[in-house]
GROMACS .gro file of C-alpha atoms in nm:
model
  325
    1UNK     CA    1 -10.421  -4.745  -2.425
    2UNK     CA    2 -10.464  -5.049  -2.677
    3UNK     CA    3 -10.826  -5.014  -2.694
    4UNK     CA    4 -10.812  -4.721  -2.929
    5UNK     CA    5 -10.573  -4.897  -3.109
    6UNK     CA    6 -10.794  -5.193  -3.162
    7UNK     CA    7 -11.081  -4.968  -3.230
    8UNK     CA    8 -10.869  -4.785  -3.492
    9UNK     CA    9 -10.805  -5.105  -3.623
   10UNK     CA   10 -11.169  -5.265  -3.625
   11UNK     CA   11 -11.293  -4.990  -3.818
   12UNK     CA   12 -11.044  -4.984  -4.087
   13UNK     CA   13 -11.096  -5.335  -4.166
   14UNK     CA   14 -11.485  -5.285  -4.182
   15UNK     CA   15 -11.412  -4.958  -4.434
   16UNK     CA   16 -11.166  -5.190  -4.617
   17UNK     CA   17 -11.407  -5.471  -4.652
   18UNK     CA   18 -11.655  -5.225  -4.760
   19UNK     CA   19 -11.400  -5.048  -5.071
   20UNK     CA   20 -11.298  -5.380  -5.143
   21UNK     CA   21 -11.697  -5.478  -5.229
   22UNK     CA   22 -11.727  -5.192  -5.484
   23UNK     CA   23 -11.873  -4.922  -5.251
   24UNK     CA   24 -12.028  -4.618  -5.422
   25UNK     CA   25 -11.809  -4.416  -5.178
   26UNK     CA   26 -11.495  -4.550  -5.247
   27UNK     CA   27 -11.155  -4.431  -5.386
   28UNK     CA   28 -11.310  -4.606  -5.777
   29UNK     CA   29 -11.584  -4.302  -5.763
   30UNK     CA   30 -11.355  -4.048  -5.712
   31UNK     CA   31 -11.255  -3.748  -5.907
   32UNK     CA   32 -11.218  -3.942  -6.278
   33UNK     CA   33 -11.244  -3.546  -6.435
   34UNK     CA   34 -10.847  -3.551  -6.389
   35UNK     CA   35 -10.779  -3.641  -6.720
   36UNK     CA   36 -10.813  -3.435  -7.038
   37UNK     CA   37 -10.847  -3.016  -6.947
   38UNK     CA   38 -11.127  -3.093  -6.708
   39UNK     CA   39 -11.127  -2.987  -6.347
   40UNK     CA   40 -11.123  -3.241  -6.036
   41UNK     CA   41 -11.258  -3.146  -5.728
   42UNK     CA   42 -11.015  -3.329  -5.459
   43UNK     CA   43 -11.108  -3.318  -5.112
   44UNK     CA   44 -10.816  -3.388  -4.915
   45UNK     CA   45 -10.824  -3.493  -4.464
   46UNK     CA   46 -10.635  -3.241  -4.300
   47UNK     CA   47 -10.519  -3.146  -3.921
   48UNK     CA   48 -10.565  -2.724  -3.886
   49UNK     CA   49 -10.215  -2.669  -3.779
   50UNK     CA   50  -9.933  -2.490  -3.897
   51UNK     CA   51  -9.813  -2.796  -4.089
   52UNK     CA   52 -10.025  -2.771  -4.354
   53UNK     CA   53  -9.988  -2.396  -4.464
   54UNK     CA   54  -9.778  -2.528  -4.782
   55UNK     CA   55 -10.115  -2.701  -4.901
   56UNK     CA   56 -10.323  -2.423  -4.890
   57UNK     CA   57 -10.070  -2.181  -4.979
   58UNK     CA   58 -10.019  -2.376  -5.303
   59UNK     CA   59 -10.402  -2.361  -5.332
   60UNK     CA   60 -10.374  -1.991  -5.358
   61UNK     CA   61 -10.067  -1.921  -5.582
   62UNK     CA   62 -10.291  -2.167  -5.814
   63UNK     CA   63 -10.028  -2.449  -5.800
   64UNK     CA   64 -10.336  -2.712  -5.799
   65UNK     CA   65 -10.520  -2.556  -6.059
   66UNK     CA   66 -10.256  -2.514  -6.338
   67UNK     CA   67 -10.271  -2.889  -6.282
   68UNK     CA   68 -10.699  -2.942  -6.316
   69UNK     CA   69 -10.721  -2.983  -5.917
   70UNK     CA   70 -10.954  -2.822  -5.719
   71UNK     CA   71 -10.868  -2.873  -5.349
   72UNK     CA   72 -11.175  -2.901  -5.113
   73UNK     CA   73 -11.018  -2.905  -4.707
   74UNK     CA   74 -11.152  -3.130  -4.448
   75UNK     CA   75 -11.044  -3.112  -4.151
   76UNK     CA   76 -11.020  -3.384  -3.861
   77UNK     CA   77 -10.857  -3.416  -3.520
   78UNK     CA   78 -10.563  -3.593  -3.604
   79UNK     CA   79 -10.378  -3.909  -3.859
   80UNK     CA   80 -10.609  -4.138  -3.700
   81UNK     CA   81 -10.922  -4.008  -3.755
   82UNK     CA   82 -10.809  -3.883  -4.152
   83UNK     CA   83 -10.734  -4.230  -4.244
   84UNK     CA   84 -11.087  -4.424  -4.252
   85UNK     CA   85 -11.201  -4.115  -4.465
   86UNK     CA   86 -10.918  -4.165  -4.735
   87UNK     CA   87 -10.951  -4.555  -4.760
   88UNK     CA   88 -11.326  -4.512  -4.780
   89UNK     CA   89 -11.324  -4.235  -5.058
   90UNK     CA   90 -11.420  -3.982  -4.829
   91UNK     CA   91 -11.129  -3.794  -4.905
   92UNK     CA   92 -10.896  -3.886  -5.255
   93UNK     CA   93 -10.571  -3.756  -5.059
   94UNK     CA   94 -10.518  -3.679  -4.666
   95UNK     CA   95 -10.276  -3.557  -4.419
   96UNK     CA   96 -10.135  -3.805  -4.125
   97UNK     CA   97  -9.835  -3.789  -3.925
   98UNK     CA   98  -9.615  -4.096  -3.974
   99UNK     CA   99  -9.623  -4.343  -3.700
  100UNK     CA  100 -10.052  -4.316  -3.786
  101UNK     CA  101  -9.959  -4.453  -4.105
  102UNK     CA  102  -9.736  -4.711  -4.014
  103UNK     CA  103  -9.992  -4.849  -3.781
  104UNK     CA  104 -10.246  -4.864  -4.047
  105UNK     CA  105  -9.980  -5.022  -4.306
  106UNK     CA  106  -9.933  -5.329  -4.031
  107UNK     CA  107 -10.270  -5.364  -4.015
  108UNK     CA  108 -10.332  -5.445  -4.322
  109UNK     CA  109 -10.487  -5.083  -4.438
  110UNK     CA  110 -10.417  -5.002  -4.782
  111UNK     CA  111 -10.231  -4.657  -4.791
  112UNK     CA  112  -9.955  -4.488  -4.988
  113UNK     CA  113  -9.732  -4.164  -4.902
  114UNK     CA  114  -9.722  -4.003  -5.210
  115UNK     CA  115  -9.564  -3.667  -5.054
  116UNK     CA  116  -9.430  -3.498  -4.812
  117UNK     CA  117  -9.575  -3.333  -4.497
  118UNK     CA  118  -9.337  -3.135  -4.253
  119UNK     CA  119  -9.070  -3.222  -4.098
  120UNK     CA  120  -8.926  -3.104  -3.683
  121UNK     CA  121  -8.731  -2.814  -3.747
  122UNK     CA  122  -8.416  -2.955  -3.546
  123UNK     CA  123  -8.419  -2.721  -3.257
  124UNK     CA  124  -8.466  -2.819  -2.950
  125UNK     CA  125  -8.642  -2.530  -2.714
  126UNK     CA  126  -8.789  -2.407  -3.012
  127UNK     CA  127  -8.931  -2.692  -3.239
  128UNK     CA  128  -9.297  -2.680  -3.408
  129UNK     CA  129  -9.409  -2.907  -3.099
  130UNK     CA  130  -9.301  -2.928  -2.746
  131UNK     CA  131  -9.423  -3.023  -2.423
  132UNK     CA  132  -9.575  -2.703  -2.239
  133UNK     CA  133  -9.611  -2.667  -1.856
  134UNK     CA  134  -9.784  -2.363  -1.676
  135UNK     CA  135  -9.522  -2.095  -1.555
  136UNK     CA  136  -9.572  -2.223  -1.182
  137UNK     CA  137  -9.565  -2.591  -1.267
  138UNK     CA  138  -9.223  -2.789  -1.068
  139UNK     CA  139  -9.176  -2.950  -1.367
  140UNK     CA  140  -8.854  -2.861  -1.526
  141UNK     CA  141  -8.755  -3.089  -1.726
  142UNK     CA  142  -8.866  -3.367  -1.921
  143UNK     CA  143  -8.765  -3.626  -1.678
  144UNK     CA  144  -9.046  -3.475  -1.419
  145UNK     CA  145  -9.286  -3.568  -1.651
  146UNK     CA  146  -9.307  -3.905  -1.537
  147UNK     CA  147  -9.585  -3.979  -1.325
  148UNK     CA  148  -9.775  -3.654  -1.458
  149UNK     CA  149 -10.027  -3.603  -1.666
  150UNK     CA  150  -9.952  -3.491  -2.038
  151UNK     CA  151 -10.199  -3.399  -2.303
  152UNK     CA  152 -10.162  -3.522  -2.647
  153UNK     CA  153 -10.415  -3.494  -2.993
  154UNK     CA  154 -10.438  -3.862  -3.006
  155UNK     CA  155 -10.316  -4.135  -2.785
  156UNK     CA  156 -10.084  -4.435  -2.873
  157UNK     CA  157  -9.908  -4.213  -3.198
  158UNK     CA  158  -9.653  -3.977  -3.241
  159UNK     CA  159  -9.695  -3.728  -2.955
  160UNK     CA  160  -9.661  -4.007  -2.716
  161UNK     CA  161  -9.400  -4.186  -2.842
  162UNK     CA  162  -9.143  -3.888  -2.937
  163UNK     CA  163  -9.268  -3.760  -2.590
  164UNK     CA  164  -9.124  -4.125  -2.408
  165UNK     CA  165  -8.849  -4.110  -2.589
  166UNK     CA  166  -8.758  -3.729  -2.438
  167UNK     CA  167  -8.818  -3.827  -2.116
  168UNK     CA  168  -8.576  -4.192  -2.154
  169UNK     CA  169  -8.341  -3.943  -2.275
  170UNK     CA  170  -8.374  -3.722  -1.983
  171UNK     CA  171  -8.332  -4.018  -1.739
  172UNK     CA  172  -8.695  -4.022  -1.670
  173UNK     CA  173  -8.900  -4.324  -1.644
  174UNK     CA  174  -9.163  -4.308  -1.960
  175UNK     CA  175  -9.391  -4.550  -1.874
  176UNK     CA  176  -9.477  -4.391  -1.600
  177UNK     CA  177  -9.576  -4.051  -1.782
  178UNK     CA  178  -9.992  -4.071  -1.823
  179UNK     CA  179 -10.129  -3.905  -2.167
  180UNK     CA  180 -10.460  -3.777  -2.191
  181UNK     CA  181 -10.634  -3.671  -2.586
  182UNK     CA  182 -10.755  -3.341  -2.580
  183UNK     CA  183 -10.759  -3.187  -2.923
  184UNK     CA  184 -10.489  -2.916  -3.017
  185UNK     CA  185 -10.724  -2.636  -3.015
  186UNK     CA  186 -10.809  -2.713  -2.663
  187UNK     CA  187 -10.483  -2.799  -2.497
  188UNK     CA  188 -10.392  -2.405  -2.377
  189UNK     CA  189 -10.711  -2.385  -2.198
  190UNK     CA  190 -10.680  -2.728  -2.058
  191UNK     CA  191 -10.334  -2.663  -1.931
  192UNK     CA  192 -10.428  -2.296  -1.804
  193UNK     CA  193 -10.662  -2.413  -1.597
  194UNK     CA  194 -10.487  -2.699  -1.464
  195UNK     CA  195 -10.690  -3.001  -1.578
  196UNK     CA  196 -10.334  -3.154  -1.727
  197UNK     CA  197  -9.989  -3.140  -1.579
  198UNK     CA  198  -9.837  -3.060  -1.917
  199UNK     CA  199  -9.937  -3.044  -2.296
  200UNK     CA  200  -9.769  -3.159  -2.618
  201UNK     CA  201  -9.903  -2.877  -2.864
  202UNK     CA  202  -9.850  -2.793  -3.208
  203UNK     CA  203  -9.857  -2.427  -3.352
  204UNK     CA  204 -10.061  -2.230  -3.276
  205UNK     CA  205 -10.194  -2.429  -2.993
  206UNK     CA  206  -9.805  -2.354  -2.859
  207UNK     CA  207  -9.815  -2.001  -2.934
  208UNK     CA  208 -10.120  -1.915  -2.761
  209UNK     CA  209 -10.039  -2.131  -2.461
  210UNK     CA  210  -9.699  -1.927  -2.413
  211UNK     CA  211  -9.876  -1.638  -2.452
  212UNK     CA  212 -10.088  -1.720  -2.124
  213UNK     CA  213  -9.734  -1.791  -1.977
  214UNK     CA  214  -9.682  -2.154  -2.055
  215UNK     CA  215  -9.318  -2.243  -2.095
  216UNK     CA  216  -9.116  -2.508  -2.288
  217UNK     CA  217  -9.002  -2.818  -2.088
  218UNK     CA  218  -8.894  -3.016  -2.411
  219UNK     CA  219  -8.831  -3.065  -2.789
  220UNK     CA  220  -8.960  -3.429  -2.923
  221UNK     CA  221  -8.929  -3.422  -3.227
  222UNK     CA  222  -8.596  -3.281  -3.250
  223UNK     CA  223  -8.522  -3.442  -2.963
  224UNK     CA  224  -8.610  -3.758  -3.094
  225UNK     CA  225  -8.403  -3.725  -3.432
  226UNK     CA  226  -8.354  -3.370  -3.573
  227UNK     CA  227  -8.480  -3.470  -3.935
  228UNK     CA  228  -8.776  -3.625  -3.813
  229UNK     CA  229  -9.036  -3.673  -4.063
  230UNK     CA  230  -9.355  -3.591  -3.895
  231UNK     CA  231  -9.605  -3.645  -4.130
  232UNK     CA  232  -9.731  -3.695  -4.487
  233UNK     CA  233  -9.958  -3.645  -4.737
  234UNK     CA  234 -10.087  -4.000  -4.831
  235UNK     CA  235 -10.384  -4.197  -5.035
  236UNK     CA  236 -10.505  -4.539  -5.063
  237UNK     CA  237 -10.409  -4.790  -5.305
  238UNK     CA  238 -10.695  -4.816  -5.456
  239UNK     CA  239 -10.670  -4.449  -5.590
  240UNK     CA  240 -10.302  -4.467  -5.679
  241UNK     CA  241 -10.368  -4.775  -5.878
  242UNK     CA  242 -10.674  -4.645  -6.047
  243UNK     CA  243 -10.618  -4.294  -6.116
  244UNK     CA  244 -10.242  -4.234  -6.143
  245UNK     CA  245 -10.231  -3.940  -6.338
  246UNK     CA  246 -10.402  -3.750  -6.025
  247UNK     CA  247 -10.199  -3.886  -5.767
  248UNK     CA  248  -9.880  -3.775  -5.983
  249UNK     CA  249 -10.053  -3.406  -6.059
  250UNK     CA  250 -10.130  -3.408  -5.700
  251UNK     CA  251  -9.803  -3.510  -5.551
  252UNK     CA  252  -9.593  -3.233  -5.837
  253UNK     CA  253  -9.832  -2.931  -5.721
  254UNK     CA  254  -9.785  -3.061  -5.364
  255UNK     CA  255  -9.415  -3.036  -5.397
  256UNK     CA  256  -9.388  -2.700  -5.565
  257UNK     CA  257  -9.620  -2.623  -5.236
  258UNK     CA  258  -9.400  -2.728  -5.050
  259UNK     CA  259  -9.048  -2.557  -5.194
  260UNK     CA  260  -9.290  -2.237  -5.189
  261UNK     CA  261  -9.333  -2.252  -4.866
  262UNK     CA  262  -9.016  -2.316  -4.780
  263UNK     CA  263  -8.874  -2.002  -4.996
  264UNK     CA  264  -9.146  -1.742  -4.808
  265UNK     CA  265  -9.209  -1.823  -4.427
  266UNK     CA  266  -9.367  -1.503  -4.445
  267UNK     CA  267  -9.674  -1.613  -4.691
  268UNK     CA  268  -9.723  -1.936  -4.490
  269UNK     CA  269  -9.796  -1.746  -4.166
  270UNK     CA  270 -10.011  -1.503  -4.326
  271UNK     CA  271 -10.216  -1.822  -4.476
  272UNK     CA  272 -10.261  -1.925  -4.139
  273UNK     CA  273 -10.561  -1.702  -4.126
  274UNK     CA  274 -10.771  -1.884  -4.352
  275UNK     CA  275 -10.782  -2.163  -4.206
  276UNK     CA  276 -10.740  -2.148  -3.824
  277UNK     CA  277 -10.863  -1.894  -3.597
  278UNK     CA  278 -10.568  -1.664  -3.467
  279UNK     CA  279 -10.482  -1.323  -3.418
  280UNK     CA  280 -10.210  -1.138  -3.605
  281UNK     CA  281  -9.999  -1.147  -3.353
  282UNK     CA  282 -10.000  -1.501  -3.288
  283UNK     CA  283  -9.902  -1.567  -3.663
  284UNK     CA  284  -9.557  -1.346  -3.629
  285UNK     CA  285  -9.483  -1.547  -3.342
  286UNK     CA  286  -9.532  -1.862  -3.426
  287UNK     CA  287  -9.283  -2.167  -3.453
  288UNK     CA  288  -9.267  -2.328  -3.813
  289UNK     CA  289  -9.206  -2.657  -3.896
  290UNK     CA  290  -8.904  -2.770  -4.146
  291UNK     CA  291  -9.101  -2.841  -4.507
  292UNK     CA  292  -8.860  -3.072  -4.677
  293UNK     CA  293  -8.887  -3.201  -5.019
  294UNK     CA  294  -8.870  -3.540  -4.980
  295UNK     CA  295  -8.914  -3.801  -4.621
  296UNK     CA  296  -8.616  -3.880  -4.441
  297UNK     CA  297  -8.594  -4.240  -4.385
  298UNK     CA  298  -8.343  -4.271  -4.156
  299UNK     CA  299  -8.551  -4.069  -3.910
  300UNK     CA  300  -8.846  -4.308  -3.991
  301UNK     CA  301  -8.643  -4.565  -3.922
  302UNK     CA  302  -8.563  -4.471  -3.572
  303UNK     CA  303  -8.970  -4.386  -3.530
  304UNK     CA  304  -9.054  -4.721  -3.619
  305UNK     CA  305  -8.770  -4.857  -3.379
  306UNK     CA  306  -8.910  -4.630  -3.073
  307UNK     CA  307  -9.312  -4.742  -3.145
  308UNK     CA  308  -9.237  -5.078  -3.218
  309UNK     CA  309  -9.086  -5.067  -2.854
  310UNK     CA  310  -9.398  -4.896  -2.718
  311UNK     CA  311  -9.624  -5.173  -2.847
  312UNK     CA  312  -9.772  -5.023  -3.172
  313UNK     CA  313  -9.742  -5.285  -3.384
  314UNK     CA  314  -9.795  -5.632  -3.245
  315UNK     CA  315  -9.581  -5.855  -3.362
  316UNK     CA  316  -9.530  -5.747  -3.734
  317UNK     CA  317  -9.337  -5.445  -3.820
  318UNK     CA  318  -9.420  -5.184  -4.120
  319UNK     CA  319  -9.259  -5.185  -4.426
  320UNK     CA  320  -9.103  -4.829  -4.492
  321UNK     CA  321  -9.011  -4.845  -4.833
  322UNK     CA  322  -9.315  -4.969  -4.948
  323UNK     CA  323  -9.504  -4.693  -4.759
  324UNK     CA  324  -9.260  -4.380  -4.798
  325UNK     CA  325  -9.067  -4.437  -5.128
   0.00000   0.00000   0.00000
């Protein structure tokens, strides 16, 4: 579906015009206090998944305030939506999966990874995401998907893409699977009660859906490389060049966040709670996400390869070093 693409794209160049004129709302204006012992308050775009835990678990072992950040949580439906807010000084920092970002860097959007996200886990059957069916559903593999409906957060990113590239692998035809965007939160009703075929959730979307009987009919992010580097946290240009010294406190506590949450799997369910609405239950049970220290670029690589084949990028191509490293 190009037309969100072009959408996407027509308002990013309108909020880049806008930054680039001096607005009173851009990245300029933001938290200057993060110099000296004073305190910045950083608001930074983020997805309510299972992905982030490491952020707001290093919120609460004080990682970000030893360093004069205070972290103010936004949250947004997906990459897409997140990265308007962070060019426009909405937010100083957000959180985007990685083929979101690469379509913003070929168009022209000023944005910088700065550190790490998540990463797929590497299992297959039992990744962070996967493509749910209902219990009766004749689906049984990936390669049924084709011709079916699937739902994914946003259309014409990552979900689709890793979920083509399953299907291709299962001897499926992918462009004949249909995707849908229904937000995460809404995907285990929307697949309960039939209104898609199948659904590529996230935790604890994935969680709850199994627990109305939903079952796993494949693994794209692990299918699609087992290191995959699935998202990011990122900021524009504008802040990185102007305020350095936050973007390098910001991307340290991020990455003690990260080796935290890493070390206790335990703490990162339990901080689940304070940000999404599940039961206790649901958080033992859920599937977490690898939370490497640094991006793996040879798994980027091979994103890049499979989007540029599904059309993402018209006819330039993004430039991963400059974006990742």
């Amino acid at each position: 579906m190009q037309r969100r693409i072009l959408g996407l794209a027509a308002v990013l160049i309108t909020i880049v015009g806008a930054a680039g004129c001096g607005s009173s709302d851009s990245g300029s204006s933001g938290p200057s206090a993060s110099s000296g012992d004073k305190t910045a308050t950083v608001k930074v775009g983020i997805i309510p998944i299972v992905d982030v835990a490491p952020l707001y678990l290093g919120q609460k072992k004080g990682f970000f305030d030893s360093r004069g950040i205070k972290l103010e949580m936004v949250s947004a439906q997906g990459g897409a939506a997140i990265i308007p807010g962070v060019v426009s000084g909405q937010f100083q920092f957000g959180f985007s999966n990685t083929t979101s970002l690469m379509i913003a860097q070929v168009k022209g959007v000023p944005v910088k990874s700065v550190a790490n996200g998540a990463a797929s886990n590497g299992k297959v059957g039992a990744d962070v995401t996967g493509v749910a069916v209902k219990q009766d559903s004749s689906i049984k593999s990936a390669k049924d998907l084709a011709g079916r409906t699937v739902a994914v957060n946003t259309l014409q990113n990552i979900g689709d893409t890793t979920v083509r590239e399953s299907v291709r692998q299962a001897g499926g035809d992918p462009s004949k699977v249909k995707f849908v965007e229904i937000p995460f939160d809404q995907m285990p009703a929307a697949l309960d009660g039939g209104r898609v075929d199948a659904a590529w959730m996230g935790e604890p979307a994935m969680t709850i859906a199994k627990g109305q009987g939903a079952r796993v009919v494949a693994s794209p992010f692990a299918e699609t490389d087992p290191k995959l580097t699935v998202a990011t946290y990122f900021t524009s240009t504008q802040v990185q060049q102007q305020n350095p010294d936050l973007v390098k406190k910001f991307t340290e506590a991020m990455a003690e966040s990260l080796q935290y949450a890493s070390d206790h799997p335990d703490e990162a369910r339990q901080i689940l709670a304070t940000y999404t609405k599940i039961s206790g239950d649901v958080q033992q049970k859920l599937t977490l996400p690898s939370w490497p220290a640094s991006v793996d670029m040879a798994s980027l690589q091979k994103l890049a390869s499979l989007s540029e084949k599904d059309g993402l990028f018209g006819d330039k191509k993004p430039d991963l070093d400059a974006l990742f490293k």
